[in-house]
Every structure is written in C-alpha cells, then in structure tokens.
XYZ file of C-alpha atoms in Angstrom:
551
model
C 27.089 23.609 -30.779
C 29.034 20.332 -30.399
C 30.957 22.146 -27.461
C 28.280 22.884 -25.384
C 26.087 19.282 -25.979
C 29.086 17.900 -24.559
C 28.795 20.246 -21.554
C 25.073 19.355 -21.292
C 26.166 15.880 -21.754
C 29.176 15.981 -19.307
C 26.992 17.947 -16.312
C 24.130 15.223 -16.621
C 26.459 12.816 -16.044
C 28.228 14.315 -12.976
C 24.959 14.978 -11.871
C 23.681 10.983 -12.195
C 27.080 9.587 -10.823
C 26.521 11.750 -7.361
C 23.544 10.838 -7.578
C 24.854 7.211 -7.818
C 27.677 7.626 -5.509
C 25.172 9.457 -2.835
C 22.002 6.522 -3.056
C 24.544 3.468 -2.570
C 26.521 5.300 0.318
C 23.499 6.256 2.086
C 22.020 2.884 1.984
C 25.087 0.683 2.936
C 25.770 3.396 5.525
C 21.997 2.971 7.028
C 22.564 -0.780 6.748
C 19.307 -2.492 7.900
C 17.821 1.372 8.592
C 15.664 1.452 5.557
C 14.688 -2.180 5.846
C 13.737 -1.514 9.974
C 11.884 2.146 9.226
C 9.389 0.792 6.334
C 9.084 -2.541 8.762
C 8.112 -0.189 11.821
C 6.226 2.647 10.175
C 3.701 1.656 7.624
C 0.617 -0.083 9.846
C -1.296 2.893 8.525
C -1.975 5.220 5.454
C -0.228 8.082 6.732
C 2.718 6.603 8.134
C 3.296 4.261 5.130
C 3.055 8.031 2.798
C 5.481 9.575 5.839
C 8.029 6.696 5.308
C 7.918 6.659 1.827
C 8.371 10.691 1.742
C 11.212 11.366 4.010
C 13.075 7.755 2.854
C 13.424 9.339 -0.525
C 14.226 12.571 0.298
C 16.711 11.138 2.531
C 18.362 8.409 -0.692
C 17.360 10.843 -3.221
C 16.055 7.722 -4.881
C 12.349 6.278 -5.424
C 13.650 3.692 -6.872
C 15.236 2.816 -3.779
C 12.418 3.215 -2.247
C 10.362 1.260 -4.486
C 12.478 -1.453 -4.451
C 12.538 -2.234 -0.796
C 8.640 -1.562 -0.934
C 8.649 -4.466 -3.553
C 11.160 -6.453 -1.506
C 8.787 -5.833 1.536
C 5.380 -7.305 -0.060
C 7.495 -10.496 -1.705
C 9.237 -10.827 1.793
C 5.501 -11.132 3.138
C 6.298 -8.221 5.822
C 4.023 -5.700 4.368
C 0.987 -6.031 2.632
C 0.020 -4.886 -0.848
C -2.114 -1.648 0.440
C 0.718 -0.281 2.553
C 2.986 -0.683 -0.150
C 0.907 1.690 -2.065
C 0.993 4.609 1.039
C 5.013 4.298 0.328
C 4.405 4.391 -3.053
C 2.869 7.348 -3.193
C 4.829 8.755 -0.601
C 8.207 8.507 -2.778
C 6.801 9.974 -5.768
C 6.183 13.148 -3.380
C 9.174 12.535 -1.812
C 11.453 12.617 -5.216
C 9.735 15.989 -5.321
C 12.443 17.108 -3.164
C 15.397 16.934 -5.275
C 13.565 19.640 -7.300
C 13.773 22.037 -4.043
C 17.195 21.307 -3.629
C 18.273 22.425 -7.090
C 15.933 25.225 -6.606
C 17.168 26.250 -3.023
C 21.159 25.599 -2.902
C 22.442 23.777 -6.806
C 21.912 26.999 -8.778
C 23.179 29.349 -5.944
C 26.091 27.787 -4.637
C 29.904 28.474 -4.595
C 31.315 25.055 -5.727
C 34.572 26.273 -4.762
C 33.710 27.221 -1.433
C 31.362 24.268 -0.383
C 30.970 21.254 -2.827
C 34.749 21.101 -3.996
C 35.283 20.749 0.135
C 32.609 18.045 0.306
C 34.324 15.589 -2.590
C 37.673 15.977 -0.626
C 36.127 15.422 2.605
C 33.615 12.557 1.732
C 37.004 10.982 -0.648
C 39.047 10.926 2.401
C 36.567 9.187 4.733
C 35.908 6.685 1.752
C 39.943 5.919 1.950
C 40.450 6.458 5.484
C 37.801 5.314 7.248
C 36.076 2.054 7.766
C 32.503 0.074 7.163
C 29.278 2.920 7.630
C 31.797 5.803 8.261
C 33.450 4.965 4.721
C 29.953 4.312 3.159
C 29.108 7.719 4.553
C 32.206 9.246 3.104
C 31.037 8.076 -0.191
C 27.420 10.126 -0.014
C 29.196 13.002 1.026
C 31.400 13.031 -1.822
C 28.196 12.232 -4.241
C 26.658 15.221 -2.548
C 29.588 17.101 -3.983
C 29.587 16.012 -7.082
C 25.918 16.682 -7.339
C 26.358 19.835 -7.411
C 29.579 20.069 -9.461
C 27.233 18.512 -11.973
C 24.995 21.602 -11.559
C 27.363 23.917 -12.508
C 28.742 22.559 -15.697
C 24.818 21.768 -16.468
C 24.700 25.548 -15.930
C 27.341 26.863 -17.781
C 26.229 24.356 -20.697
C 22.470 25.807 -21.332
C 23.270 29.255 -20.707
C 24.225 28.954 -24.551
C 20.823 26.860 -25.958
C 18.637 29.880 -26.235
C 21.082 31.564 -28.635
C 22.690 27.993 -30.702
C 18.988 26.423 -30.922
C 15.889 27.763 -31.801
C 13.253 26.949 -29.306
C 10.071 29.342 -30.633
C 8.876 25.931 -31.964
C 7.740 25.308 -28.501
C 6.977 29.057 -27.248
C 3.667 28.831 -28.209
C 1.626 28.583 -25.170
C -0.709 25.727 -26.511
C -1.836 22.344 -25.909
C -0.418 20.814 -29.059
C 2.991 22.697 -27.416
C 2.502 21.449 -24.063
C 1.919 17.872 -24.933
C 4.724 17.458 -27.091
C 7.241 18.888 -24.255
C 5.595 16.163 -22.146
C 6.768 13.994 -24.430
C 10.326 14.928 -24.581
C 10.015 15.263 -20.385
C 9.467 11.556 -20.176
C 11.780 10.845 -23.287
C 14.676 12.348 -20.725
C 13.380 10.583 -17.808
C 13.861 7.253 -19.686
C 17.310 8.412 -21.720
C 18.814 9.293 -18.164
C 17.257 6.566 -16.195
C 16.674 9.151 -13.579
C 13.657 11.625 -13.045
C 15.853 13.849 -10.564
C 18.458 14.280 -13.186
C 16.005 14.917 -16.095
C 14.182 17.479 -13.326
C 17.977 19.024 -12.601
C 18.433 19.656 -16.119
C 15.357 21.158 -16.822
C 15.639 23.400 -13.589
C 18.975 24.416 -15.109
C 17.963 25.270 -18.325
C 15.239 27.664 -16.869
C 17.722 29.369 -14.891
C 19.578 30.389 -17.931
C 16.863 31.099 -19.826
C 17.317 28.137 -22.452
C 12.944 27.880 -21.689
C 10.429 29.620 -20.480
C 8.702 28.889 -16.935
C 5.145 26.924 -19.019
C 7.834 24.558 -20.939
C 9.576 23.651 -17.716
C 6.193 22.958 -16.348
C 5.269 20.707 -19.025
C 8.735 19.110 -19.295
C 8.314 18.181 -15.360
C 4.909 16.320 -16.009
C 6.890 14.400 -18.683
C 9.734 13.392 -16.336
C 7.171 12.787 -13.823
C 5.474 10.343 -16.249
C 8.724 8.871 -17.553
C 9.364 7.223 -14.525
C 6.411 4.742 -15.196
C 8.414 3.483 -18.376
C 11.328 2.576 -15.864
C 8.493 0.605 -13.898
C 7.129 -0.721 -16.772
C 10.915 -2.386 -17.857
C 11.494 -3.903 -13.860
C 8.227 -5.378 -13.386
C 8.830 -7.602 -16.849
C 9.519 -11.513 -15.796
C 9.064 -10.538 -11.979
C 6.638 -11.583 -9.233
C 3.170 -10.900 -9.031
C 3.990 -8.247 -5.950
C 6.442 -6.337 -7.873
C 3.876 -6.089 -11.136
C 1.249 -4.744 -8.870
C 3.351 -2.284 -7.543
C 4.877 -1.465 -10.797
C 0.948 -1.101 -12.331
C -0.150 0.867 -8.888
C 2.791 2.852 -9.629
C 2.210 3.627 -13.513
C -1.482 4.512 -12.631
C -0.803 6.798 -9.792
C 1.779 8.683 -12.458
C -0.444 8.893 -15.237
C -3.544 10.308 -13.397
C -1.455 12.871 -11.745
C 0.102 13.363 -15.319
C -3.458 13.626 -16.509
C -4.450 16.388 -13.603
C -1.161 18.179 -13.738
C -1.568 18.440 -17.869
C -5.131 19.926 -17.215
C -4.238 22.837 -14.750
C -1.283 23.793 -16.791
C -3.063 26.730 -18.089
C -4.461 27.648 -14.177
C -0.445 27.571 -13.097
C 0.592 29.793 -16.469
C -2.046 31.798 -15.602
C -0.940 32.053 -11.134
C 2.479 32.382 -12.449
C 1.712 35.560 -14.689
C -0.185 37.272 -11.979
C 1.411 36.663 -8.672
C 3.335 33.218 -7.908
C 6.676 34.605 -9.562
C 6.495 37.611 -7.113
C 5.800 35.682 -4.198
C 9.118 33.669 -4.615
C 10.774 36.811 -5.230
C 11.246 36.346 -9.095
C 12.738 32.704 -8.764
C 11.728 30.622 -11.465
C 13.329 27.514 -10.313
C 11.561 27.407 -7.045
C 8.232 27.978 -9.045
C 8.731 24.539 -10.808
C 9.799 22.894 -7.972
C 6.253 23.798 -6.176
C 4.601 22.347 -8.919
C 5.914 19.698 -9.173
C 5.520 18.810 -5.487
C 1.950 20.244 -5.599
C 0.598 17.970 -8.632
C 2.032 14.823 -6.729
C 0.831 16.235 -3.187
C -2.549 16.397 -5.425
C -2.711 13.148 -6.904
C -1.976 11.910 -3.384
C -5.062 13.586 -2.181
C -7.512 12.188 -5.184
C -5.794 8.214 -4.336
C -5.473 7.947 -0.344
C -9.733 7.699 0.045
C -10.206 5.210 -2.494
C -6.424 3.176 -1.510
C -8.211 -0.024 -0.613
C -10.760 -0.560 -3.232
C -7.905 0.695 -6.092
C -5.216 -1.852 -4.324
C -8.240 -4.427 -5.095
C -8.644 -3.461 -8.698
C -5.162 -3.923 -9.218
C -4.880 -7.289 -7.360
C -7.750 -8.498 -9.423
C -6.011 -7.188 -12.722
C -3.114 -9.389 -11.775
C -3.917 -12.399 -10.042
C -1.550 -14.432 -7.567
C -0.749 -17.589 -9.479
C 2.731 -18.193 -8.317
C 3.575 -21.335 -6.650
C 2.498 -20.444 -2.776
C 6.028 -22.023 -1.207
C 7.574 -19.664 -3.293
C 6.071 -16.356 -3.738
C 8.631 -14.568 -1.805
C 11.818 -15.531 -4.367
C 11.895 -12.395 -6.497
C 15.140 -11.728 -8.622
C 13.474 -7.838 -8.863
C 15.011 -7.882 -4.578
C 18.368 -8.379 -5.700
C 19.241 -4.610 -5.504
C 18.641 -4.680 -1.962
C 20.645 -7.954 -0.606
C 19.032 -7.184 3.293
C 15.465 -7.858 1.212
C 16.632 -10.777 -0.846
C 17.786 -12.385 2.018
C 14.680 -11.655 4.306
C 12.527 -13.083 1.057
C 14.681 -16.391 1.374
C 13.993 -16.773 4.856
C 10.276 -16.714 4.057
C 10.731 -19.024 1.573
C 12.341 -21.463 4.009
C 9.593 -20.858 7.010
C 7.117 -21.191 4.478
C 8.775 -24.469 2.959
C 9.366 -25.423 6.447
C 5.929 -25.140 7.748
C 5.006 -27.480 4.486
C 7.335 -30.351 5.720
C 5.299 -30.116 9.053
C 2.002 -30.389 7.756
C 3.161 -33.300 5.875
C 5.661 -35.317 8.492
C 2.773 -37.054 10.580
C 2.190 -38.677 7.816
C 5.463 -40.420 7.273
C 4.911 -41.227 10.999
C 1.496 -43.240 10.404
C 2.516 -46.722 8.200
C -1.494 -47.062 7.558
C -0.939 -43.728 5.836
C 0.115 -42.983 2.038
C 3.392 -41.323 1.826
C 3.202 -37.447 1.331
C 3.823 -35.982 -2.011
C 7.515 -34.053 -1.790
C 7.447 -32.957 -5.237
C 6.314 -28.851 -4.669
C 8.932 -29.467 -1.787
C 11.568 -30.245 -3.640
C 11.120 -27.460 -6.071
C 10.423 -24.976 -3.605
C 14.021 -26.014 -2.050
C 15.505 -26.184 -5.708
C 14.746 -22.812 -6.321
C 15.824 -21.235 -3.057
C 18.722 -22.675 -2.802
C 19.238 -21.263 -6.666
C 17.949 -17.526 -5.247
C 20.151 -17.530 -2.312
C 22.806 -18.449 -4.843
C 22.431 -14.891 -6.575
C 22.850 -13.244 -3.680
C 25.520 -10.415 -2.664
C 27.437 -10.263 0.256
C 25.453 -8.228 3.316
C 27.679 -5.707 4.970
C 25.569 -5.847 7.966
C 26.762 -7.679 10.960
C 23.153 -8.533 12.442
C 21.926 -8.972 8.824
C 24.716 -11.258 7.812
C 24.204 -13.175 11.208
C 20.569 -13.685 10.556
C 21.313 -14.801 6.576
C 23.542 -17.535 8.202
C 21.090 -18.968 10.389
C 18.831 -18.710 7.410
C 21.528 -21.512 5.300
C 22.032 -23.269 8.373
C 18.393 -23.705 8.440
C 17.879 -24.430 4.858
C 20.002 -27.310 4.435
C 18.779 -28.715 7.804
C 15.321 -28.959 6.443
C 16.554 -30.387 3.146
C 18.207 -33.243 5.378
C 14.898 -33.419 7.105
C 12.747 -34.007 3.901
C 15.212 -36.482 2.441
C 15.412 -38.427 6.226
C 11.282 -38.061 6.060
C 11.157 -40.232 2.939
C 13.609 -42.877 4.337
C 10.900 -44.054 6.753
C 12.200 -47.678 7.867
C 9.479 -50.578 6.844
C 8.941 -51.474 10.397
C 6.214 -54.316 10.686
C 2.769 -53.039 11.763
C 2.830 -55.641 15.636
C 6.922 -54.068 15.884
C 5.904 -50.423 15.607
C 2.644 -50.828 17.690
C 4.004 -51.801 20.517
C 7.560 -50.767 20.288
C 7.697 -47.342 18.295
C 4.239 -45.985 18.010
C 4.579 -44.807 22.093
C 7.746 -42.457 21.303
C 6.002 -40.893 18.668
C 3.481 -38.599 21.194
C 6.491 -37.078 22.485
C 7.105 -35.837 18.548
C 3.765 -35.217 16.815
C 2.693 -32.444 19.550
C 6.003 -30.698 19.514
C 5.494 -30.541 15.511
C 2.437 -29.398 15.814
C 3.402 -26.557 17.792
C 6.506 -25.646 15.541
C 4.742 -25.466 12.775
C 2.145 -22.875 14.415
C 5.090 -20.547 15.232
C 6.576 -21.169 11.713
C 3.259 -19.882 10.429
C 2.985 -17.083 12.679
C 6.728 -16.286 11.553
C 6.114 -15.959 8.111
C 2.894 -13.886 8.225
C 5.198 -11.581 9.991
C 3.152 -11.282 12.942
C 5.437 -12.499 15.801
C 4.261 -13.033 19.426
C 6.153 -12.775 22.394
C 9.222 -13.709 22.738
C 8.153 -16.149 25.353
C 5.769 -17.466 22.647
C 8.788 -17.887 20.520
C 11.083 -19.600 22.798
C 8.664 -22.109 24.196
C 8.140 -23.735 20.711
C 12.026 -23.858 20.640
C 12.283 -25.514 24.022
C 9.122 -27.818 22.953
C 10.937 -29.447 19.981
C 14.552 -29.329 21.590
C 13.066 -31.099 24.685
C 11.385 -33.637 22.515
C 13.856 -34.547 20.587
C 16.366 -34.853 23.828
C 13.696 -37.171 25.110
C 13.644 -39.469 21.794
C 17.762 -39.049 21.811
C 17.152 -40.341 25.883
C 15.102 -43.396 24.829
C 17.080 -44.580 22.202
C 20.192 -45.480 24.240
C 18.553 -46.357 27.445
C 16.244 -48.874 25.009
C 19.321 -49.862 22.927
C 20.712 -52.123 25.532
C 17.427 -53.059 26.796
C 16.765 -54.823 23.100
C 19.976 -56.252 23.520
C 19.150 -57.869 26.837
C 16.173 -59.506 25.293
C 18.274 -60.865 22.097
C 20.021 -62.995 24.392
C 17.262 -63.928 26.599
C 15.236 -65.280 23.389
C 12.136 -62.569 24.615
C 12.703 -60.807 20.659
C 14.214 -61.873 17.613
C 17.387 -60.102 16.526
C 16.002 -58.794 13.138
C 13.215 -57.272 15.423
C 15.136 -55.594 17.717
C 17.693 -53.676 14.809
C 14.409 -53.127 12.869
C 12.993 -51.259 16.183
C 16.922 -50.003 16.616
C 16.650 -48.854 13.106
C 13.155 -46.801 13.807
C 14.592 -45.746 16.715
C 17.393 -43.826 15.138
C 15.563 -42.670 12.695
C 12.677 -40.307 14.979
C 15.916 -39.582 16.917
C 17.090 -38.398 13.457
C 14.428 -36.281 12.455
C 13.781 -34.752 15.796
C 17.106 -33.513 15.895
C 17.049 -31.712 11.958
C 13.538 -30.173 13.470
C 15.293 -28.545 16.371
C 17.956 -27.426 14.543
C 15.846 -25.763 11.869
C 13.653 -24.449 14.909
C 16.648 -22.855 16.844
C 17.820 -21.302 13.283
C 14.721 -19.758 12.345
C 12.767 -18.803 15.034
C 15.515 -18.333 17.922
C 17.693 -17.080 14.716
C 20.615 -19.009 15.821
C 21.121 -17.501 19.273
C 19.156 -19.585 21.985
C 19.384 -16.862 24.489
C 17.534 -18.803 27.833
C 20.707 -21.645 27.187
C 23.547 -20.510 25.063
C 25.024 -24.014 24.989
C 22.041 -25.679 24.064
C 23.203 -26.403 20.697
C 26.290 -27.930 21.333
C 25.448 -30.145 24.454
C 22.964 -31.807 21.976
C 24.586 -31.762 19.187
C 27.724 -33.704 21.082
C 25.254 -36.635 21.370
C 26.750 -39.939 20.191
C 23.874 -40.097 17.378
C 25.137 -37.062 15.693
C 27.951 -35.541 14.853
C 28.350 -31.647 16.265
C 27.061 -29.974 12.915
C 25.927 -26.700 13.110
C-alpha cells in the first residue's frame, strides 16, 4: 500500500512539474504574445471566448490565462465584460488537457517519444539562447508530462485490489456528491485541475473507478478550481475580485448543471457513448467534461452583460481612481505589472495637468498634491516588486515608463515651488509666456487621457501632442535667454529694479523648468521614448544651458 501511494504520489508530481516546466517556457518563449493576442482579440464575445480557449490550450494553464485577463482589466486595456468571454473561454479551454491524456498520455511509448522530448527540450534549455531556450524548457515539460502519466499509471493499476472502493459504487446521489467532494478536495491539494483531471483519467484506465465516479470526480475538480480563485482574489483589487466571483459563479452553475445530468450521461454511456469511442473510457470523460463547460458557456454568453453588472454592483469600485491599476495579484505576469504601472503614471500624469494651471494663476489657491503624492508613493513601491522582463520591446517600454515616472515626480515637486512673483511683475512680464504653455498642457493631457483609456488615435494624433509640448517648451527655453540679457540691459539703465528683474529671471526659469519635465514625460509616455519624426530631439534640448542632458 505505502509502495504504490508513493507511486501515485511520485506520478502527480512529475505530472505538475511538466506542467510547471511547460506553462513558464511557453510564456517567456511567447514573450509579449499572450499580452498582444488578448489585447487584439477580445472587442467581442466570441473572440474574447476564442482567445481565452486556444490561449489555454496552448499554456495548459487557466490560471495563466486568468491572470493576464486580471492583469488586462487593472491595466485598463480591457474591460470587465470581455474579461468574462476569456473567462469562460479558459475554463473550456483547460478542457483540453483532458483530451490529451485521453488521446496520446495513456497510449504512448515513453521510451520512444517523451524520453526523446526531455533530452531534446534539456539540450535547447543548455544550449540555446533567450525564446529558443525558453522553448527548450516546454518541450522538456511536455516530456515529463507524460513520464508523469506513466508512473500515475503503473501506480493505480493496484487501487482496485489494495483499497476498497464499493463504498462509492453505488450509483446514487449521496455517492455522486461525495466524489464531488473529493474531486475538488484534489483540485485544491494539487493546486492544479489538469493534474487532479490526469489522475482521475488514469485511474479509470486501470480500472481503480468506474466511468459515473470519474464523472463525478471531474465536476469536483472542475469546481475546485473556484477555491484557488477564492485564495488569489483575497487583499487584491476590485478587478481581480470580480473576476475571481465571475469566475466562482460560472464554476458552480456549471457544477450545478453537470451534477444534474449525471444520471442522463450514466444512462448515454450504458447504451451507446462507450461504443461510439470504440470502448475508450478516458475519452468518454474527457467529452464531458468539455461538454458541461461548452454548456455552461451556452446558458452565460446571452445574459454576459447584465451578469458582468450584477457582479460589478456586488463589488463596488472604491479604490483610489489614480491607482486602480497597481495590483500585486499582476505580479505573475511582469509584461502586465509593468503595463498596470504605466497606467498608473498616465493616469497620475493626466492629474498633474488638470491641476498645473493652477499653480500658473497667483489669484488662484494652490492645488491639493496630497492623492498625488500617494498615487506616486505607491507606484514607485509597485514598480519596486517587479521582476526583470525578458522582452526586449517590453523592457524598452518599462524604461521609458521610470524615465517618465520620476520626471513627473520632479514636475509635481517644481509645481509647488511656484516663485512669489508680485502681481504688476508677473502681469506684464510673465503672464504673456504662459499662453505658449497652458494650450500645449491642455492638449497633453487629452492624449494622456486617451492613452490610458486604451483607445489610441493615430499616430499623427500622438505625435502632434509630442511636438506641441516640445515646441512650447523650446519657445519658453528661447525667451528666457534672449530676455535674460534684455533685464540686464535695463538694470543698468535704471528702467527696472534689480530684485525685479531676478524675481522675473527667477519665474522665468522656473516655466522653462516645468515645460521641459512635461516634454520629457510626454516623449516617454506617449512617443514611448523613441521620437521617431526627430531622433535627436531629446538630446538637442536636453543640451540646453538650463538643464543638464538627463534622460
């Protein structure tokens, strides 16, 4: 007995670590792949189920899946009802590791084909460099998939005889729903519904259980997924509980259905299904359990709207608004945590905008900086906690993201230094410059706002706010040194006193200052650090005797 539960026990976990070693290679090999498909193709229902089906079946991972869903909403680029059609489509699509178990993991020669795959796949890992290597690494999971298989298989062939399972032969509901039960029990021992499927699979194919036990089993592991939910979406954002409660009510009702017709499939299996698949058990249960979920998807798809309303109103949106992208649940996916930074800092950046005119304006009370401050605080904490991106263009666009950050945090802190420039001084000696800077602001902030909605224009839209707030602040840069010697001039011909003219001086620096910081955090995060119509943009200004050439 102890012998083979440490088969059992040994096969389930060769089975989770290729499952392990598969999920991570695929996605580092796919670098910004997943994060591109589910940005492309989920502007409608089907598409959004389409992506979320053939992106799991690809990872062999809803989690993964779920993840960058939740990563998605908090990021801003996908709302909460197209996160549900890739909800749904992953629970169909984690369907698929049932089929492959079914189709090839009981059947096939490890010797000849998966012993050959860990070899191969190790040798790329070694050999080989950045998505090549990461591909190795699936490979090799592939492999040991199915090793795990095997020694799964060669550990139940022995449970019908060791344990006595007539406990649970009796086909009734009392039966059924505890098996349920001990299906999701699995689910949330393993912390994986495709190995808790795999095993179950297994033990049918050596006759450990009958076909009706597997059934019920698969409900349970099917359900026992929600539990996993349950545990992620505890101390995360609003988006990532809704789709974690979307997610647990979409399981249990297609628990719920499932656990009804279980007597309609005993009843298909006794008279024909089993003959239609040519006596093959494993392939029954694997239809099942992709025709319950293909079922539930069915009941949820008309009413997807109104039921992503219900859940909104069960769970509010009270997070702080500058802020509601930061979500520590993202971390998994570092190409999502950094995209949900970036909103952050358009959002927070957009903010400064709105407020700035004000520290223009002296008749004007200063802005309140406080939710800007902690809106800054905390990113700069989040982007802290992040991993290293193996992505070229994704690490590229993270740096322009920092670059940007701590540009706007110079900004704010240069926005509350306003100089106390007498009101006759700044009338008639600032107040002019400042209609070259207000419209240009105006403008940024627009495209900020269009940025983090995620619905970009043109690229010509893009690039003319760039050139609007680069050309105004040249301009202010302009005026301050042809006006420096000017107020110099009329120092020593007794036309303004010289406390007047290094007050103006002062203000003078000090829009030349800001403008600058706004252009910089313009080129970073809407031109993502690459001004393409005038590559040297950034250092021909920045070599500007005001400033020193900081990126």
């Amino acid at each position: 007995m102890l012998s083979i539960a440490a088969t059992v026990l040994g096969g389930i976990g060769l089975f989770l670590l290729g499952m392990i070693l598969m999920t991570d290679g695929l996605k580092a090999a796919a670098g910004s792949a997943l994060r591109n498909v589910l940005g492309r193709f989920t502007d409608t229902t089907p598409r959004a189920l389409a992506s979320g089906v053939g992106l799991t079946a690809l990872v062999q991972s809803s989690s993964a899946t779920t993840v960058t869903t939740i990563g998605f909403v908090s990021a801003g680029l996908m709302t909460f009802p197209q996160a549900l059609g890739v909800i749904l489509g992953a629970n169909l699509g984690s369907t698929s590791t049932g089929w492959l178990v079914g189709l090839f993991g009981l059947k096939l020669s490890i010797s000849t084909i998966a012993l050959p795959m860990i070899g191969v796949g190790a040798l790329m890992r070694l050999l080989l460099r950045d998505r090549w290597a990461q591909a190795g690494m699936a490979l090799a999971g592939f492999g040991v998939i199915f090793v795990g298989i095997d020694v799964l298989q060669s550990g139940t062939a022995g449970l019908a005889e060791t344990i006595d399972l007539s406990v649970w032969a009796t086909r009734s509901w009392g039966s059924w729903a505890l098996l349920v039960g001990i299906g999701a029990l699995m689910t949330v021992l393993m912390q994986s519904s495709s190995a808790a499927v795999a095993t179950t699979l297994t033990a049918l194919y050596s006759g450990a259980i009958e076909i009706d036990q597997a059934a019920a089993l698969v409900i349970g592991q099917n359900l026992g997924t929600t539990v996993k939910a349950a545990l992620i979406s505890i101390g995360a954002s609003i988006p990532a509980k809704r789709t974690a409660l979307a997610h647990i009510l979409f399981n249990v009702a297609t628990g719920v259905v499932a656990f009804a017709l279980l007597p309609v499939f005993v009843w298909s299996v006794d008279t024909w299904m089993v003959a239609f698949t040519q006596g093959d058990e494993a392939l029954v249960i694997a239809a099942f359990h992709t025709v319950f979920n293909l079922m539930g998807i069915l009941l949820f798809v008309p009413i997807l709207t109104p039921f992503a309303q219900y859940v909104e109103r069960l769970i509010p949106d009270d997070a702080p608004r500058l802020t509601r992208y930061l979500d520590d649940s993202v971390m998994e996916v570092p190409s999502m945590a950094s995209e949900a930074a970036r909103r952050a800092v358009q959002s927070t950046a957009a903010a400064v905008l709105k407020r700035a005119p004000a520290c223009l304006d002296p008749k004007r009370p200063p802005p309140d900086w406080a939710a800007i401050q902690e809106a800054l605080t905390d990113t700069r904490a989040f982007v802290g906690k992040l991993d290293a991106l193996n992505d070229a263009d994704e690490s590229e666009r993270h740096l322009s993201t920092l670059h940007a950050l701590d540009h706007l945090d110079r900004l704010v802190r240069a926005l509350q230094e306003r100089p106390n420039t007498p009101a006759s001084l700044y009338e008639t000696e600032v107040q002019p410059l400042e209609h070259t800077l207000r419209p240009a602001w105006r403008q940024v902030r627009q495209q900020m706002e269009r940025e983090e909605a995620a619905q970009n224009g043109a690229a010509d839209q893009r690039y003319e706010a760039i050139d609007t707030i680069r050309d105004a602040a040249e301009t202010l840069a302009d005026r301050r040194r042809t006006q420096r010697p000017q107020l110099f001039q009329r120092i020593a011909t007794d036309q303004l006193p010289p406390d007047d003219a290094l007050t103006v001086l002062a203000h003078l620096r000090w829009l030349d200052r800001i403008a600058y910081h706004t252009w910089r955090i313009t080129h970073h995060l809407i031109g993502n650090g690459v001004a393409e119509d005038e590559p040297d943009a950034a250092t021909a200004f920045a070599e500007r005797d005001a400033f020193s050439p900081a990126a």
